[in-house]
Short mmCIF file of C-alpha atoms and ligand atoms in Angstrom, two decimals:
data_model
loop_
_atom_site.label_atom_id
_atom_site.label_comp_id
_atom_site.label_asym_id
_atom_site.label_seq_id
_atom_site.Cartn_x
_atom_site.Cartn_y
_atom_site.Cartn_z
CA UNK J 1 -14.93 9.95 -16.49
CA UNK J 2 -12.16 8.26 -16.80
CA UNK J 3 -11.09 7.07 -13.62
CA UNK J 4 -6.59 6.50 -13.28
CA UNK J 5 -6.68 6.80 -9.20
CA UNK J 6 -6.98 2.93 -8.49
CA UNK J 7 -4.11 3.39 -5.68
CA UNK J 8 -6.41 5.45 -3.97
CA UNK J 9 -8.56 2.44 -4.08
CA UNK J 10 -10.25 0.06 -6.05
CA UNK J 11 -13.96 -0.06 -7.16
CA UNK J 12 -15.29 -3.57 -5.36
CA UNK J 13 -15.41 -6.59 -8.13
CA UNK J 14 -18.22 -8.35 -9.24
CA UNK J 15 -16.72 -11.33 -7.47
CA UNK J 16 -15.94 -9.71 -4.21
CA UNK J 17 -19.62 -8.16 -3.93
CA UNK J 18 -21.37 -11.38 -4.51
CA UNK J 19 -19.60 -13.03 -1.58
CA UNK J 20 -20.27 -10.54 0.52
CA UNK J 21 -24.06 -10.44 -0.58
CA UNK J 22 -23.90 -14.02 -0.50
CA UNK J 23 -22.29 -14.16 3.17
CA UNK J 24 -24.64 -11.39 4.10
CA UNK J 25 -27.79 -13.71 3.25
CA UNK J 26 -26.59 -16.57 4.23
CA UNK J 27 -24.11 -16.67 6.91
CA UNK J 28 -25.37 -14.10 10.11
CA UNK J 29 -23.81 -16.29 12.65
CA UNK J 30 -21.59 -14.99 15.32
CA UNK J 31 -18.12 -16.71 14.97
CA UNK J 32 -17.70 -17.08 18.38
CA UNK J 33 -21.12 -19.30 18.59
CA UNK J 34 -20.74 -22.78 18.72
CA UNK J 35 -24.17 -23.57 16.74
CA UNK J 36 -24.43 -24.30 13.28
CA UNK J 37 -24.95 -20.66 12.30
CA UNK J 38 -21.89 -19.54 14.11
CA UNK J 39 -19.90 -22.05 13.20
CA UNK J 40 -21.11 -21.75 8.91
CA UNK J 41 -20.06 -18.15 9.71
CA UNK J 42 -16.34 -19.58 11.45
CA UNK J 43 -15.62 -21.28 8.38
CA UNK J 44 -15.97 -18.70 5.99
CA UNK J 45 -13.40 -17.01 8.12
CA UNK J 46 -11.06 -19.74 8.52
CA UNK J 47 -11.16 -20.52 5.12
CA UNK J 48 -10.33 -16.81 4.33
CA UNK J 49 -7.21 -17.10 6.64
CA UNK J 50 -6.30 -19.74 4.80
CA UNK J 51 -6.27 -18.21 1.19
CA UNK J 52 -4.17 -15.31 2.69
CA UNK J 53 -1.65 -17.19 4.62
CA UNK J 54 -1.20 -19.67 1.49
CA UNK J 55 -0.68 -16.71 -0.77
CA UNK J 56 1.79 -15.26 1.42
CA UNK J 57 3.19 -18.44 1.73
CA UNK J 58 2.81 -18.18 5.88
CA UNK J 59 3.03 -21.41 7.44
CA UNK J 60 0.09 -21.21 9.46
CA UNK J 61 -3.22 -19.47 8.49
CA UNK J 62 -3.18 -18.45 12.68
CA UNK J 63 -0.82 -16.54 11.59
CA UNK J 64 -3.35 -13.41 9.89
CA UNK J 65 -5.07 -11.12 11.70
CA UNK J 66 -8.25 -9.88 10.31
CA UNK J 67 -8.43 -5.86 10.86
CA UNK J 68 -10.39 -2.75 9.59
CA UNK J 69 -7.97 -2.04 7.04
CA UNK J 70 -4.09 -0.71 6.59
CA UNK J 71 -4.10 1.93 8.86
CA UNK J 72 -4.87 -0.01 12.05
CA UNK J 73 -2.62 -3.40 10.44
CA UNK J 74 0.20 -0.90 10.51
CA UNK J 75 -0.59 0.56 14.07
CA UNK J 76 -1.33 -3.14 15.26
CA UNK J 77 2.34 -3.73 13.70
CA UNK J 78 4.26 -0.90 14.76
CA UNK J 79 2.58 -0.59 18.89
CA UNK J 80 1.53 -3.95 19.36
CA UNK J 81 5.18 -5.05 18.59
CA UNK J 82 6.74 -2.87 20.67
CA UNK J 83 4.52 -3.03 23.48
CA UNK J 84 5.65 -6.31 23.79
CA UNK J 85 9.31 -5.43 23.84
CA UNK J 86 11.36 -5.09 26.92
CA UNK J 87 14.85 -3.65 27.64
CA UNK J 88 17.21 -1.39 26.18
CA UNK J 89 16.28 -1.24 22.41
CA UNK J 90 14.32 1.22 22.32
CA UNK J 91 14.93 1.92 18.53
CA UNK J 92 12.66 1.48 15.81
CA UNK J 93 13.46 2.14 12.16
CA UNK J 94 11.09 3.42 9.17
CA UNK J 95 11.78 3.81 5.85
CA UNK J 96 10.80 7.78 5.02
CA UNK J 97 8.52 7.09 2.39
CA UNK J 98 6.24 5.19 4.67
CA UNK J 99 2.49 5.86 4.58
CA UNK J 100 1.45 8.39 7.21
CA UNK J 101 -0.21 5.01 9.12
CA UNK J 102 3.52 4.01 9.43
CA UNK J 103 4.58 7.33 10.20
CA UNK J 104 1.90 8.59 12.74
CA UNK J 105 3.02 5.78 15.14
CA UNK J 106 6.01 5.90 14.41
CA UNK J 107 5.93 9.40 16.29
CA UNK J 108 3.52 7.94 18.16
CA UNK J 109 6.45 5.87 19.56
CA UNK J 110 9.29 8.96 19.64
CA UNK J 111 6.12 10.90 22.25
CA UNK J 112 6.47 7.70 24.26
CA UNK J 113 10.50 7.87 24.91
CA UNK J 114 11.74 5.63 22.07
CA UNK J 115 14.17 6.74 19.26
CA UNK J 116 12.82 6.52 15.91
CA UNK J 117 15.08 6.80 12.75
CA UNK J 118 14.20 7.35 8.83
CA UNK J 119 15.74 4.98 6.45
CA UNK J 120 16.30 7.25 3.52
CA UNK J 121 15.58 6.11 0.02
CA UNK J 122 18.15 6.98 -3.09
CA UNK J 123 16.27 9.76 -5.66
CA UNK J 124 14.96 6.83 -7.55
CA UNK J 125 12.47 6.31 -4.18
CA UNK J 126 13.80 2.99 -3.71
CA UNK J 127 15.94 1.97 -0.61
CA UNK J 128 19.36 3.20 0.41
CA UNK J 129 20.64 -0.30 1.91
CA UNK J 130 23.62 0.73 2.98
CA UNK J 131 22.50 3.58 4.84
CA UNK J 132 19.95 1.00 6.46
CA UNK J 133 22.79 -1.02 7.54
CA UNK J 134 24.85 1.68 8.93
CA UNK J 135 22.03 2.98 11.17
CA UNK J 136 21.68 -0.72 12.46
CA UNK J 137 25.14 -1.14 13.45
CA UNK J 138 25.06 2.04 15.01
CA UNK J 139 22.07 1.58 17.03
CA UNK J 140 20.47 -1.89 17.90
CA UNK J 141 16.68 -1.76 16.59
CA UNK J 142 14.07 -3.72 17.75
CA UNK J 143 11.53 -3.04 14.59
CA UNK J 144 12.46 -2.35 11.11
CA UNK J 145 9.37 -1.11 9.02
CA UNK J 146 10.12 -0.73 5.13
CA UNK J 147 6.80 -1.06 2.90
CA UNK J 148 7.20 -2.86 0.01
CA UNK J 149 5.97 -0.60 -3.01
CA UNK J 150 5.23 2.50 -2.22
CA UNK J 151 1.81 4.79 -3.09
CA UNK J 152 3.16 7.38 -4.82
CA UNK J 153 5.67 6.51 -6.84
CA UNK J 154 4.95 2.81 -7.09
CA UNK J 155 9.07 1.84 -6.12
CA UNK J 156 9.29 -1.25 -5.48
CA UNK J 157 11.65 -1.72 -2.35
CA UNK J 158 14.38 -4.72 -1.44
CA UNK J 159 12.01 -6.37 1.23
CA UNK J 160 14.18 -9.50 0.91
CA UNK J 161 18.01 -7.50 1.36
CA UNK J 162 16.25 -5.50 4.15
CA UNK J 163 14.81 -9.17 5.58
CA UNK J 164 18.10 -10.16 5.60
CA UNK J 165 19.65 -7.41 7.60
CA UNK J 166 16.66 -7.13 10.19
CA UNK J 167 17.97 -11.33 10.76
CA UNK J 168 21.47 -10.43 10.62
CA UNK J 169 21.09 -7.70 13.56
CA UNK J 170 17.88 -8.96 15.46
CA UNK J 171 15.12 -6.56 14.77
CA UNK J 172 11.36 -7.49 14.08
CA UNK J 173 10.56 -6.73 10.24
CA UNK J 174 7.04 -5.16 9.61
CA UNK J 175 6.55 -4.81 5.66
CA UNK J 176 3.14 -2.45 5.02
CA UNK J 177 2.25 -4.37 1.52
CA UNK J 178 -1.04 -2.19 0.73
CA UNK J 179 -0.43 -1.37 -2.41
CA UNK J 180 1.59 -4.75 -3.79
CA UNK J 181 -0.27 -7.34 -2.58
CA UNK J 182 -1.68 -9.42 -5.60
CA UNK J 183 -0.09 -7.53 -7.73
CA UNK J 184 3.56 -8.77 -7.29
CA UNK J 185 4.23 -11.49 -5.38
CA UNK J 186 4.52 -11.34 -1.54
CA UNK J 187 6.76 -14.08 0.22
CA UNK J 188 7.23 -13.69 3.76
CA UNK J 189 9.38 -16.57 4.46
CA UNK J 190 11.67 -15.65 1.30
CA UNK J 191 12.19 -12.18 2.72
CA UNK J 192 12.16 -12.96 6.61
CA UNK J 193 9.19 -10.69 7.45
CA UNK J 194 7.82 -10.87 10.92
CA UNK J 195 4.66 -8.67 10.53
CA UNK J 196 2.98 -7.92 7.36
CA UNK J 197 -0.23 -5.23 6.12
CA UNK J 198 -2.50 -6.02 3.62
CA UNK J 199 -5.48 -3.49 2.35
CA UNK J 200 -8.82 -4.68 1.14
CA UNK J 201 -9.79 -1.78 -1.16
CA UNK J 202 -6.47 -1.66 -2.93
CA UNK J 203 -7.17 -5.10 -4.49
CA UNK J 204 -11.41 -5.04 -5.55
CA UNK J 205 -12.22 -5.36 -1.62
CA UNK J 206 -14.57 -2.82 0.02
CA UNK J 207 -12.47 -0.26 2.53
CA UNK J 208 -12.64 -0.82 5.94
CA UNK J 209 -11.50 -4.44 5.72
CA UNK J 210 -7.52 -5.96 5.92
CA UNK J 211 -5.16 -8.01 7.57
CA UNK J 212 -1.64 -8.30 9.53
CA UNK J 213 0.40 -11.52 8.95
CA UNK J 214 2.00 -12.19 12.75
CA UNK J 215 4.77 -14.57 12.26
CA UNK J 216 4.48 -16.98 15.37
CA UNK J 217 6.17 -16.68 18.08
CA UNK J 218 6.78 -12.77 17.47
CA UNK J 219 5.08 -11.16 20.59
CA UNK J 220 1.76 -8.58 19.88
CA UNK J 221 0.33 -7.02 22.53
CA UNK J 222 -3.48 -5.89 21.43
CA UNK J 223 -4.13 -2.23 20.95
CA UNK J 224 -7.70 -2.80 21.96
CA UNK J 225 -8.92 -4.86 24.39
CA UNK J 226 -12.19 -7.25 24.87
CA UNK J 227 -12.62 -11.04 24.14
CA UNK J 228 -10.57 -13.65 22.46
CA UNK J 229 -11.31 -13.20 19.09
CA UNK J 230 -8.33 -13.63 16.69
CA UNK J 231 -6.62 -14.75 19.54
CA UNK J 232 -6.82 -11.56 21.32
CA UNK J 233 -4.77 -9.42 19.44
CA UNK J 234 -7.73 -7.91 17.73
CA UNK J 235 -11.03 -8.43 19.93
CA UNK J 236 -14.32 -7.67 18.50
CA UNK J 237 -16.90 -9.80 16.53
CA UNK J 238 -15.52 -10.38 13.00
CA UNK J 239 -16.77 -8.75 9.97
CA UNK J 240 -17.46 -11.81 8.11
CA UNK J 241 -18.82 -10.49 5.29
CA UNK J 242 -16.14 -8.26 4.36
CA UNK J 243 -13.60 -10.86 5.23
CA UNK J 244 -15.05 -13.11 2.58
CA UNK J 245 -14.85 -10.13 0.00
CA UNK J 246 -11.63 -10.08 1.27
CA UNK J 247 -11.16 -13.59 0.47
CA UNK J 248 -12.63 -13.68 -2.85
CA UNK J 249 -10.27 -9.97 -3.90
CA UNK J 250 -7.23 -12.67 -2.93
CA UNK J 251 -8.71 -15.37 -5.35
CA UNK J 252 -9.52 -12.64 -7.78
CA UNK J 253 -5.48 -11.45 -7.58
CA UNK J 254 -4.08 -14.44 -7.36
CA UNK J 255 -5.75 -15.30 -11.14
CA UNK J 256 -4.58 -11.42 -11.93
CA UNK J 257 -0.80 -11.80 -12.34
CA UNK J 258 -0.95 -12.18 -16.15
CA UNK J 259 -3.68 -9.24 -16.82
CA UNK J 260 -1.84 -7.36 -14.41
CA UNK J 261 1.73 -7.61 -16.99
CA UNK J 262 -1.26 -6.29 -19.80
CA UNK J 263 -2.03 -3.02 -17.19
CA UNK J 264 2.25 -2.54 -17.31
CA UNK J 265 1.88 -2.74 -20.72
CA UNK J 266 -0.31 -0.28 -20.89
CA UNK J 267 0.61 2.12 -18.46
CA UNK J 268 4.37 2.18 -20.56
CA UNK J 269 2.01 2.82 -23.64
CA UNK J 270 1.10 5.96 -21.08
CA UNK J 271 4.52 6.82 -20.03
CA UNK J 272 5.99 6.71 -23.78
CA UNK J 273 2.89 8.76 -25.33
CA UNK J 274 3.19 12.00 -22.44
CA UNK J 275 6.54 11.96 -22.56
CA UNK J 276 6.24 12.33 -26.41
CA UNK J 277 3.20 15.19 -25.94
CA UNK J 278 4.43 16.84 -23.04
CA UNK J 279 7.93 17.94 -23.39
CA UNK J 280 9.76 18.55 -20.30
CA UNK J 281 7.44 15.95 -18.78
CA UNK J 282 9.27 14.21 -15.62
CA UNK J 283 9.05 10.65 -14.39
CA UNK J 284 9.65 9.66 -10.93
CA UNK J 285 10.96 6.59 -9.10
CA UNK J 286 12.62 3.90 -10.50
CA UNK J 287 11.24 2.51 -13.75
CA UNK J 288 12.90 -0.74 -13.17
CA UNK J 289 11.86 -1.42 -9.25
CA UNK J 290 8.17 0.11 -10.10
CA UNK J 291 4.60 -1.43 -9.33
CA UNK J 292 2.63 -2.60 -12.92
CA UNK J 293 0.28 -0.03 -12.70
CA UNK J 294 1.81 3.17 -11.09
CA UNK J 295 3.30 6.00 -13.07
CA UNK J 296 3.98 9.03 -11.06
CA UNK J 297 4.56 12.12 -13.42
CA UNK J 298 5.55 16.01 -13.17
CA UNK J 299 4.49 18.39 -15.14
CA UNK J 300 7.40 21.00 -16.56
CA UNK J 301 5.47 24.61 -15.08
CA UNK J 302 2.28 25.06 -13.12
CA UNK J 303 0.29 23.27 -10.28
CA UNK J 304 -1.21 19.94 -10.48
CA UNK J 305 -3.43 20.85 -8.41
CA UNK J 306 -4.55 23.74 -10.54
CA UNK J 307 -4.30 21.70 -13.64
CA UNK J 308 -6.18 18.63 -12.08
CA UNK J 309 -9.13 20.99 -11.08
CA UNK J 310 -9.76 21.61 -14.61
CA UNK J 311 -9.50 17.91 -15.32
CA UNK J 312 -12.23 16.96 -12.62
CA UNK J 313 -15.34 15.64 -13.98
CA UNK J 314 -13.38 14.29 -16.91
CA UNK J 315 -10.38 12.35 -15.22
CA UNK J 316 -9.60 10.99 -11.75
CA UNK J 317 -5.95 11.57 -10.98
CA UNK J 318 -4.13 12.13 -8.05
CA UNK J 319 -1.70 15.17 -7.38
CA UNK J 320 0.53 13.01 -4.78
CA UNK J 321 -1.38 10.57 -2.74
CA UNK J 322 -5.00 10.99 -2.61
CA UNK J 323 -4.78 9.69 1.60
CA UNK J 324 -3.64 13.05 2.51
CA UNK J 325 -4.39 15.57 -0.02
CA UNK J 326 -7.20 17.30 1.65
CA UNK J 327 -5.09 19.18 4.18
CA UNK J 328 -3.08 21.75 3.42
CA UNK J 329 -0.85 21.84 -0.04
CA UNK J 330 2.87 21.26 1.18
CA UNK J 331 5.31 18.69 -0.65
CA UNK J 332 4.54 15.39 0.29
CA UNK J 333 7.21 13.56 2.46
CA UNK J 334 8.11 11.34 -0.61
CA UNK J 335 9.38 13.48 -2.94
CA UNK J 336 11.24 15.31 -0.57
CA UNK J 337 12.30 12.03 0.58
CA UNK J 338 13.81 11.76 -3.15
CA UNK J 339 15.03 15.00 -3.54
CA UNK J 340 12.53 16.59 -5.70
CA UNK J 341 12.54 19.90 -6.88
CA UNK J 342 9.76 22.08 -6.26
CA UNK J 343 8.45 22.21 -9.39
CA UNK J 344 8.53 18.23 -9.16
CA UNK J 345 6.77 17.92 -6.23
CA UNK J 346 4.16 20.90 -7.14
CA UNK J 347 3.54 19.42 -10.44
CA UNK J 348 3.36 16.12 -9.83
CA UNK J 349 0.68 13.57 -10.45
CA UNK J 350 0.37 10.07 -9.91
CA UNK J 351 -1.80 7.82 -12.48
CA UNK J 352 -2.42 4.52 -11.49
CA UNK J 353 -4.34 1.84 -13.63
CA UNK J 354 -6.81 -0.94 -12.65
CA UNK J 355 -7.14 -4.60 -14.21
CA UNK J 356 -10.29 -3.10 -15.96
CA UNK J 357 -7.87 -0.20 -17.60
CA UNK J 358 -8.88 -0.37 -21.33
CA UNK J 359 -7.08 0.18 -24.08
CA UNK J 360 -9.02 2.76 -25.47
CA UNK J 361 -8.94 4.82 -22.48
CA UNK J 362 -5.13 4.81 -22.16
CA UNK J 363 -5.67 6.25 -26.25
CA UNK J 364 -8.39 8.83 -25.14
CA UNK J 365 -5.99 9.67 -21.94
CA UNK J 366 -3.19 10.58 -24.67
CA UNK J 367 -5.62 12.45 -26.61
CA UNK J 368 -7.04 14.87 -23.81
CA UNK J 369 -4.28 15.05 -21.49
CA UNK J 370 -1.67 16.85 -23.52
CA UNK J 371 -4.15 19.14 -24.99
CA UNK J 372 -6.10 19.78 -21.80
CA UNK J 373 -2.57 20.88 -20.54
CA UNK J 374 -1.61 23.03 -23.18
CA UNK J 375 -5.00 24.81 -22.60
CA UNK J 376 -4.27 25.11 -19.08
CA UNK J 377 -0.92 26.78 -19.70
CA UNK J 378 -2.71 29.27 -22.33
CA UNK J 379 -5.15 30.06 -19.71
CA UNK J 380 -2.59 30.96 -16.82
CA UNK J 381 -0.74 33.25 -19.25
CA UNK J 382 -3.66 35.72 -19.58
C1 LIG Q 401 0.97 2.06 1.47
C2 LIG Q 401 -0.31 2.29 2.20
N1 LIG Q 401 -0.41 1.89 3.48
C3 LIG Q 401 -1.53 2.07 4.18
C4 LIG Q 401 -2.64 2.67 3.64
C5 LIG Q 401 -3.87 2.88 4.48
O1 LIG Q 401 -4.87 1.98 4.10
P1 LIG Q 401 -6.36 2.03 4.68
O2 LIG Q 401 -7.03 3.09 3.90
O3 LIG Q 401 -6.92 0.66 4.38
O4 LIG Q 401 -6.31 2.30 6.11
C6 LIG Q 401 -2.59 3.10 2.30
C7 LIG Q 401 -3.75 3.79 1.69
O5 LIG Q 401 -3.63 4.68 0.89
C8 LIG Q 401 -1.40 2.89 1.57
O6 LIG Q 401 -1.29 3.29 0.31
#
């Protein structure tokens, strides 16, 4: 099996698992307990702040917020921010190629009386600025939420033009940076953002572990409520063992930024082969503004879906984001965000490489693909 689906998620690192095992064994203290074995278990959180606020380049490690992963850093973003804002703007904007955890409270938001507007993106998937602009000077918003690569297509978007706006009018600036942090660099001070997501199992983490950068000073109201831990914006005993995997998938990245130029490499290797097998073959999103590792594809005629099914036990690929493939089969938001045609968006698959992508199985990859398609076409035509 060859396994392309890493933006799905990551298997967990060698690294990662032995400081978990290690903080399993070692370190079963309550953080909240002011004994030694509390305390041994405080530190290895602290310290884990501290590598993520540094790599961010936040100015104070208070400033993350450890939480079970994306999906609830992007609904701690998006309601906690709000929650916390009074008066008449009422407005939030999203870009619409957000992940459905942007999304979903998003409309969350719109069911609870507020206006909610979609940035749209140009049909390279990345950003229509101006458009963002115009919608601000239109209507004051109090929350701009524009991730900064996105899953499917791996497009890179402005984070630091759109920072600049969200100062310029006065709106809160929530980046959901799942899929680029460690990969490319994240500076939240260089691109003015207010509230940031970060994913565990994106990055050689386990799932079920992440974090939200909270600028200070920007208000968060909790979206669940007990005792005071991480200041009280996200109650609940800490999972310290994850959060040192956590920890060590940060180290691990921030060594990665060379090997991860070697997985562009490679995945252009990718992109120049299929296009060469497959003719007709499509490429989405911007190749310029585009994640080292993400290639998003379309086949010329017939279903990914179908196709992939024949691929199964061989390959792990994605036909659009794996997060919400299991229901139902229509076009995913993006690529009608980008103006995709329907063959596009039914044929279209995104391959996404690891750090442990070898050469030789980019090479096999060229040698099955093509011919596993053009057996799949034979087969549809009898
Ligand atoms: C851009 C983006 N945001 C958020 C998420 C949700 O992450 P999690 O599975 O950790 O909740 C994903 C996962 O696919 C993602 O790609």
């Amino acid at each position: 099996m060859i396994y392309l689906d890493y933006n799905a998620t990551t298997p967990v690192h060698p690294e990662v698992r032995a400081a978990i095992v290690a903080a399993l064994e070692n370190t079963f203290g309550n953080p909240s307990s002011s004994h030694a074995a509390g305390q041994a278990a405080k530190a290895i959180v602290d310290e884990a702040r501290v590598v993520l606020a540094s790599m961010l380049n936040a100015n104070s490690s208070t400033e993350i917020v450890f939480t079970g992963g994306a999906t609830e850093a992007n609904n701690l973003a998006l309601l906690g921010a709000t929650a916390h804002i009074e008066g008449e703007r009422r407005h939030i904007i999203v870009s619409a190629i957000e992940h459905p955890s942007v999304i979903a409270p998003a409309r969350e938001l719109a069911q609870r009386g507020w206006t909610v507007s979609f940035a749209p993106v140009a049909t390279d998937g990345v950003l229509d600025l101006e458009a963002l602009r115009a919608m601000l000077a239109q209507t004051p918003a109090a929350l701009i939420s524009v991730m900064h690569a996105n899953n499917e297509l791996g497009t890179i978007q402005p984070i630091a033009e759109v920072g600049k706006l969200a100062r310029q009018f006065g709106a809160l600036f929530h980046v959901d940076a799942a899929q680029s942090f460690g990969k490319i660099a994240v500076d939240v001070q260089l691109a003015n953002v207010d509230l940031l997501t970060i994913a565990g199992h994106k990055m050689y983490a386990p799932k079920g572990i992440g974090a939200l950068f909270v600028r200070e000073g920007v208000g968060l109201r909790a979206r669940v409520f007990g005792a005071d831990q991480e200041a009280g914006r996200r109650p609940g005993t800490e999972n310290v063992a994850y959060i040192a995997g956590l920890s060590a998938a940060a180290g691990l990245m921030r060594r990665s930024i060379d090997a991860w130029r070697d997985t562009a490499a490679r995945r252009d290797r990718l992109q120049q082969g299929l296009l060469e097998s497959i003719p007709g073959l499509c490429v989405s999103g911007s190749q310029e503004q585009r994640l080292p590792n993400t290639l998003h594809i379309s086949l010329p005629t017939g279903s990914a879906r179908e196709f992939l099914a024949t691929l199964k036990d061989d390959f792990a690929l994605s036909p659009g984001a794996a997060c919400h493939s299991g229901v139902g089969h229509e076009p995913s938001g993006v690529m009608l965000a980008i103006g995709a045609t329907a063959q596009q968006s039914v044929g279209a698959i995104r391959i996404s490489l690891g750090l442990e992508t070898s050469d030789e199985e980019v090479a096999a990859t060229l040698h099955h693909l093509p011919a596993a398609y053009s057996r799949y076409l034979a087969a549809r035509e009898h």
